[in-house]
Amino acid sequence: MPDIRDELTGALSDPDPVRRAQIQMLKPLPKRFYTTVTTAPAENGGYAVLLDGRNVRTPAKAPLTVPTAGVAELLAEEWEAQKEEINPATMPITRLANTALDGVAKDIRGVFEDILKFAGTDMLCYRASDPEGLVVRQTERWDPILAWAAEKLGARFILAEGIVHQEQPAAAINAYAGTLRSYATPLGLACLHTITSLTGSALLAIAFAEKRITAEEAWELAHLDEDWQIEHWGTDEEAFQRRENRWREMQAATATLDALR
């Protein structure tokens, strides 16, 4: 008989959010099949999540083992929060851990370099030429992050106007990479890659990791241009819901990164 865990992990981990939704719509949500959720030290180090004493496993059949008790507790909370049915859409930390164990762990260098590519074209370095109010807001809110990166990381980035590509100095990218190496574990990079992708800024991601800004501040800075447009032109329900969904993913990644410390 197929193990229900196999079906669950497929829905929980597919990297394409559209595909995840399709998987979940094609079949009814599985019933909760366990009574107790616990965490325990794993045999090979780290901490495991147990359902009725049995290991949760990733789609690749690896034990769902994470480096710290804090992350394991976050995972356990997601599994415990499931009621009569198990809804993978409400389990972003489990998806993140699956991605780290089954994906990032096999290509740490590739994920590391992908974050560096973001740094090379970071949103904070590309400024509007008008309207004046937006130009001022970008300067007031984004410049302090760039000043912090220059002072604390030794990474001095060059600003550009508009969308014309500005190649960043190798020294700036190398300095950024030096700080990023502190987080070069599968789950650490999975968190930072998620934060970078959601905000469009590797600088905001590392500023959060280094406790320069909070998750809420990073999110606000990432949406500075969008919020300017909303203030002047309004928004719609669909766009609002997309942003709310992405914010939940952001919260999962930032909470997990915090729990790794």
Short mmCIF file of C-alpha atoms in Angstrom, two decimals:
data_model
loop_
_atom_site.label_atom_id
_atom_site.label_comp_id
_atom_site.label_asym_id
_atom_site.label_seq_id
_atom_site.Cartn_x
_atom_site.Cartn_y
_atom_site.Cartn_z
CA MET A 1 0.00 0.00 0.00
CA PRO A 2 1.42 3.43 -0.87
CA ASP A 3 2.48 5.45 2.14
CA ILE A 4 0.40 8.62 2.50
CA ARG A 5 3.65 10.41 3.32
CA ASP A 6 4.75 9.88 -0.28
CA GLU A 7 1.72 11.75 -1.59
CA LEU A 8 2.13 14.52 0.93
CA THR A 9 5.78 15.19 0.26
CA GLY A 10 5.16 15.50 -3.47
CA ALA A 11 2.58 18.20 -2.90
CA LEU A 12 4.70 19.90 -0.27
CA SER A 13 7.88 20.24 -2.26
CA ASP A 14 7.20 20.87 -5.94
CA PRO A 15 9.22 24.04 -6.72
CA ASP A 16 6.58 25.41 -9.09
CA PRO A 17 3.77 27.05 -7.06
CA VAL A 18 1.33 26.55 -9.94
CA ARG A 19 2.21 22.85 -10.08
CA ARG A 20 1.80 22.59 -6.29
CA ALA A 21 -1.68 24.06 -6.60
CA GLN A 22 -2.53 21.68 -9.45
CA ILE A 23 -1.38 18.68 -7.42
CA GLN A 24 -3.52 19.76 -4.52
CA MET A 25 -6.60 20.37 -6.71
CA LEU A 26 -6.38 17.00 -8.47
CA LYS A 27 -6.97 15.04 -5.30
CA PRO A 28 -8.78 15.69 -2.05
CA LEU A 29 -6.70 16.78 0.91
CA PRO A 30 -5.46 13.76 2.87
CA LYS A 31 -6.89 13.11 6.28
CA ARG A 32 -4.68 13.66 9.29
CA PHE A 33 -3.30 10.18 9.94
CA TYR A 34 -1.27 10.81 13.10
CA THR A 35 -2.02 11.71 16.69
CA THR A 36 1.21 13.06 18.13
CA VAL A 37 3.92 15.32 16.72
CA THR A 38 7.26 15.37 18.50
CA THR A 39 10.87 16.30 17.85
CA ALA A 40 13.96 14.39 18.88
CA PRO A 41 17.72 14.38 18.30
CA ALA A 42 18.49 12.51 15.07
CA GLU A 43 20.91 9.59 14.94
CA ASN A 44 23.33 11.36 12.61
CA GLY A 45 23.06 14.77 14.23
CA GLY A 46 20.49 17.50 14.10
CA TYR A 47 16.83 17.13 15.02
CA ALA A 48 14.03 15.11 13.47
CA VAL A 49 10.27 15.56 13.35
CA LEU A 50 8.28 12.48 14.33
CA LEU A 51 4.64 11.63 13.64
CA ASP A 52 3.52 9.02 16.14
CA GLY A 53 7.18 8.24 16.65
CA ARG A 54 7.98 7.79 12.95
CA ASN A 55 10.27 10.08 10.97
CA VAL A 56 8.76 12.52 8.51
CA ARG A 57 10.59 12.05 5.22
CA THR A 58 11.34 14.30 2.28
CA PRO A 59 10.19 13.49 -1.27
CA ALA A 60 13.62 11.89 -1.84
CA LYS A 61 12.95 9.65 1.18
CA ALA A 62 15.52 11.33 3.42
CA PRO A 63 14.59 11.89 7.06
CA LEU A 64 13.32 15.43 7.61
CA THR A 65 16.27 16.38 9.78
CA VAL A 66 17.27 19.97 10.51
CA PRO A 67 20.29 21.50 12.27
CA THR A 68 18.66 23.05 15.33
CA ALA A 69 15.94 22.26 17.82
CA GLY A 70 14.38 25.63 17.02
CA VAL A 71 13.80 24.77 13.35
CA ALA A 72 12.47 21.33 14.31
CA GLU A 73 9.93 23.01 16.59
CA LEU A 74 8.78 25.28 13.76
CA LEU A 75 8.25 22.22 11.58
CA ALA A 76 6.43 20.39 14.35
CA GLU A 77 4.12 23.38 14.82
CA GLU A 78 3.12 23.20 11.14
CA TRP A 79 2.30 19.48 11.39
CA GLU A 80 0.48 19.93 14.69
CA ALA A 81 -1.58 22.80 13.26
CA GLN A 82 -3.17 20.49 10.69
CA LYS A 83 -6.67 19.56 11.78
CA GLU A 84 -8.85 16.90 10.20
CA GLU A 85 -7.12 17.32 6.86
CA ILE A 86 -3.53 18.10 5.92
CA ASN A 87 -3.19 21.16 3.72
CA PRO A 88 0.33 21.49 2.23
CA ALA A 89 -0.41 25.11 1.30
CA THR A 90 -0.23 25.97 5.00
CA MET A 91 3.20 24.35 5.50
CA PRO A 92 5.81 26.70 3.95
CA ILE A 93 8.58 25.79 6.41
CA THR A 94 8.20 22.10 5.59
CA ARG A 95 8.48 22.92 1.89
CA LEU A 96 11.56 25.02 2.57
CA ALA A 97 13.23 22.22 4.53
CA ASN A 98 12.40 19.71 1.79
CA THR A 99 13.96 22.03 -0.78
CA ALA A 100 17.10 22.41 1.33
CA LEU A 101 17.57 18.68 1.91
CA ASP A 102 16.62 17.35 -1.51
CA GLY A 103 17.79 20.24 -3.69
CA VAL A 104 20.18 22.77 -2.20
CA ALA A 105 22.28 20.11 -0.45
CA LYS A 106 23.10 18.64 -3.86
CA ASP A 107 24.09 21.99 -5.41
CA ILE A 108 25.27 24.34 -2.68
CA ARG A 109 27.71 26.10 -5.01
CA GLY A 110 25.01 26.70 -7.63
CA VAL A 111 22.61 28.25 -5.11
CA PHE A 112 25.41 30.32 -3.59
CA GLU A 113 26.34 31.69 -7.01
CA ASP A 114 22.72 32.38 -7.87
CA ILE A 115 22.43 34.66 -4.83
CA LEU A 116 25.62 36.42 -5.95
CA LYS A 117 24.02 37.01 -9.36
CA PHE A 118 21.18 38.81 -7.61
CA ALA A 119 23.74 40.94 -5.79
CA GLY A 120 25.27 41.89 -9.13
CA THR A 121 21.95 43.34 -10.32
CA ASP A 122 20.47 44.29 -6.97
CA MET A 123 17.22 46.24 -6.99
CA LEU A 124 18.55 48.75 -4.48
CA CYS A 125 21.18 49.89 -7.00
CA TYR A 126 18.68 50.83 -9.74
CA ARG A 127 17.02 54.17 -9.14
CA ALA A 128 14.17 56.04 -10.73
CA SER A 129 14.87 59.33 -12.52
CA ASP A 130 11.35 60.62 -11.72
CA PRO A 131 8.93 61.47 -10.20
CA GLU A 132 10.82 63.49 -7.66
CA GLY A 133 8.93 62.10 -4.68
CA LEU A 134 9.88 58.52 -5.56
CA VAL A 135 13.50 59.53 -6.17
CA VAL A 136 13.65 61.11 -2.73
CA ARG A 137 12.02 58.12 -1.08
CA GLN A 138 14.46 55.66 -2.69
CA THR A 139 17.38 57.80 -1.58
CA GLU A 140 16.12 58.14 1.98
CA ARG A 141 15.19 54.48 2.46
CA TRP A 142 17.66 52.52 0.31
CA ASP A 143 20.86 54.51 0.74
CA PRO A 144 21.27 53.54 4.43
CA ILE A 145 21.35 49.86 3.43
CA LEU A 146 24.04 50.52 0.83
CA ALA A 147 26.02 52.58 3.36
CA TRP A 148 25.76 49.72 5.86
CA ALA A 149 26.97 47.21 3.25
CA ALA A 150 29.95 49.43 2.46
CA GLU A 151 30.86 49.97 6.10
CA LYS A 152 30.13 46.57 7.65
CA LEU A 153 30.66 44.20 4.74
CA GLY A 154 33.23 46.18 2.77
CA ALA A 155 30.89 45.88 -0.25
CA ARG A 156 30.65 49.20 -2.12
CA PHE A 157 28.00 49.04 -4.82
CA ILE A 158 27.51 51.50 -7.69
CA LEU A 159 24.13 53.12 -8.35
CA ALA A 160 22.52 53.31 -11.78
CA GLU A 161 19.55 55.27 -13.10
CA GLY A 162 16.82 53.43 -14.93
CA ILE A 163 17.21 49.84 -16.11
CA VAL A 164 20.52 50.01 -17.99
CA HIS A 165 22.78 47.33 -16.55
CA GLN A 166 25.52 48.54 -14.24
CA GLU A 167 28.30 46.03 -13.67
CA GLN A 168 29.26 45.99 -10.02
CA PRO A 169 32.92 45.98 -8.90
CA ALA A 170 34.36 42.53 -8.31
CA ALA A 171 35.53 43.74 -4.91
CA ALA A 172 31.93 44.46 -3.88
CA ILE A 173 30.69 41.03 -4.98
CA ASN A 174 33.64 39.31 -3.30
CA ALA A 175 32.98 41.18 -0.06
CA TYR A 176 29.32 40.21 -0.19
CA ALA A 177 30.32 36.60 -0.85
CA GLY A 178 32.56 36.65 2.22
CA THR A 179 29.56 37.37 4.45
CA LEU A 180 27.31 34.97 2.56
CA ARG A 181 29.71 32.10 3.31
CA SER A 182 28.66 32.32 6.96
CA TYR A 183 25.26 30.98 5.86
CA ALA A 184 26.48 28.40 3.34
CA THR A 185 24.52 25.43 4.66
CA PRO A 186 21.66 23.84 2.72
CA LEU A 187 18.94 25.34 4.91
CA GLY A 188 20.74 28.66 5.40
CA LEU A 189 21.10 29.16 1.66
CA ALA A 190 17.55 27.96 1.03
CA CYS A 191 16.30 30.66 3.40
CA LEU A 192 18.47 33.41 1.93
CA HIS A 193 17.65 32.43 -1.64
CA THR A 194 13.95 32.55 -0.82
CA ILE A 195 14.26 35.97 0.85
CA THR A 196 16.34 37.26 -2.06
CA SER A 197 13.84 35.99 -4.65
CA LEU A 198 10.84 37.39 -2.79
CA THR A 199 12.37 40.84 -2.23
CA GLY A 200 14.41 41.10 -5.43
CA SER A 201 17.41 42.09 -3.33
CA ALA A 202 20.36 40.08 -2.09
CA LEU A 203 21.34 43.14 -0.06
CA LEU A 204 18.06 43.14 1.84
CA ALA A 205 18.43 39.40 2.45
CA ILE A 206 21.90 39.70 3.94
CA ALA A 207 20.90 42.82 5.89
CA PHE A 208 18.17 40.77 7.53
CA ALA A 209 20.51 37.85 8.17
CA GLU A 210 23.02 40.18 9.80
CA LYS A 211 20.27 41.79 11.94
CA ARG A 212 20.56 45.21 10.30
CA ILE A 213 16.83 45.18 9.52
CA THR A 214 13.79 43.16 10.54
CA ALA A 215 11.73 40.98 8.23
CA GLU A 216 9.01 43.65 8.19
CA GLU A 217 11.53 46.35 7.27
CA ALA A 218 13.00 44.22 4.50
CA TRP A 219 9.52 43.61 3.08
CA GLU A 220 8.64 47.31 3.22
CA LEU A 221 11.89 48.32 1.51
CA ALA A 222 11.39 45.68 -1.16
CA HIS A 223 7.97 47.13 -2.01
CA LEU A 224 8.90 50.79 -1.89
CA ASP A 225 8.22 51.34 -5.61
CA GLU A 226 5.04 49.26 -5.54
CA ASP A 227 3.71 51.13 -2.51
CA TRP A 228 4.39 54.43 -4.25
CA GLN A 229 2.22 53.27 -7.15
CA ILE A 230 -0.50 52.06 -4.79
CA GLU A 231 -0.57 55.42 -3.00
CA HIS A 232 -1.17 57.19 -6.30
CA TRP A 233 -3.14 54.67 -8.34
CA GLY A 234 -4.54 52.13 -5.92
CA THR A 235 -4.42 48.35 -6.10
CA ASP A 236 -6.79 45.42 -6.69
CA GLU A 237 -7.78 42.41 -4.63
CA GLU A 238 -5.85 39.92 -6.77
CA ALA A 239 -2.59 41.86 -6.44
CA PHE A 240 -3.18 42.27 -2.71
CA GLN A 241 -3.71 38.53 -2.26
CA ARG A 242 -0.56 37.68 -4.24
CA ARG A 243 1.43 39.97 -1.99
CA GLU A 244 -0.10 38.43 1.13
CA ASN A 245 0.80 34.93 -0.08
CA ARG A 246 4.37 35.99 -0.75
CA TRP A 247 4.58 37.64 2.66
CA ARG A 248 3.70 34.31 4.31
CA GLU A 249 6.55 32.69 2.38
CA MET A 250 8.82 35.52 3.53
CA GLN A 251 7.79 34.99 7.15
CA ALA A 252 8.55 31.28 6.88
CA ALA A 253 12.03 31.89 5.47
CA THR A 254 12.95 34.60 7.95
CA ALA A 255 11.63 32.65 10.95
CA THR A 256 13.59 29.60 9.83
CA LEU A 257 16.78 31.59 9.36
CA ASP A 258 16.36 33.06 12.83
CA ALA A 259 15.85 29.59 14.29
CA LEU A 260 19.12 28.40 12.72
CA ARG A 261 21.15 30.77 14.87
#
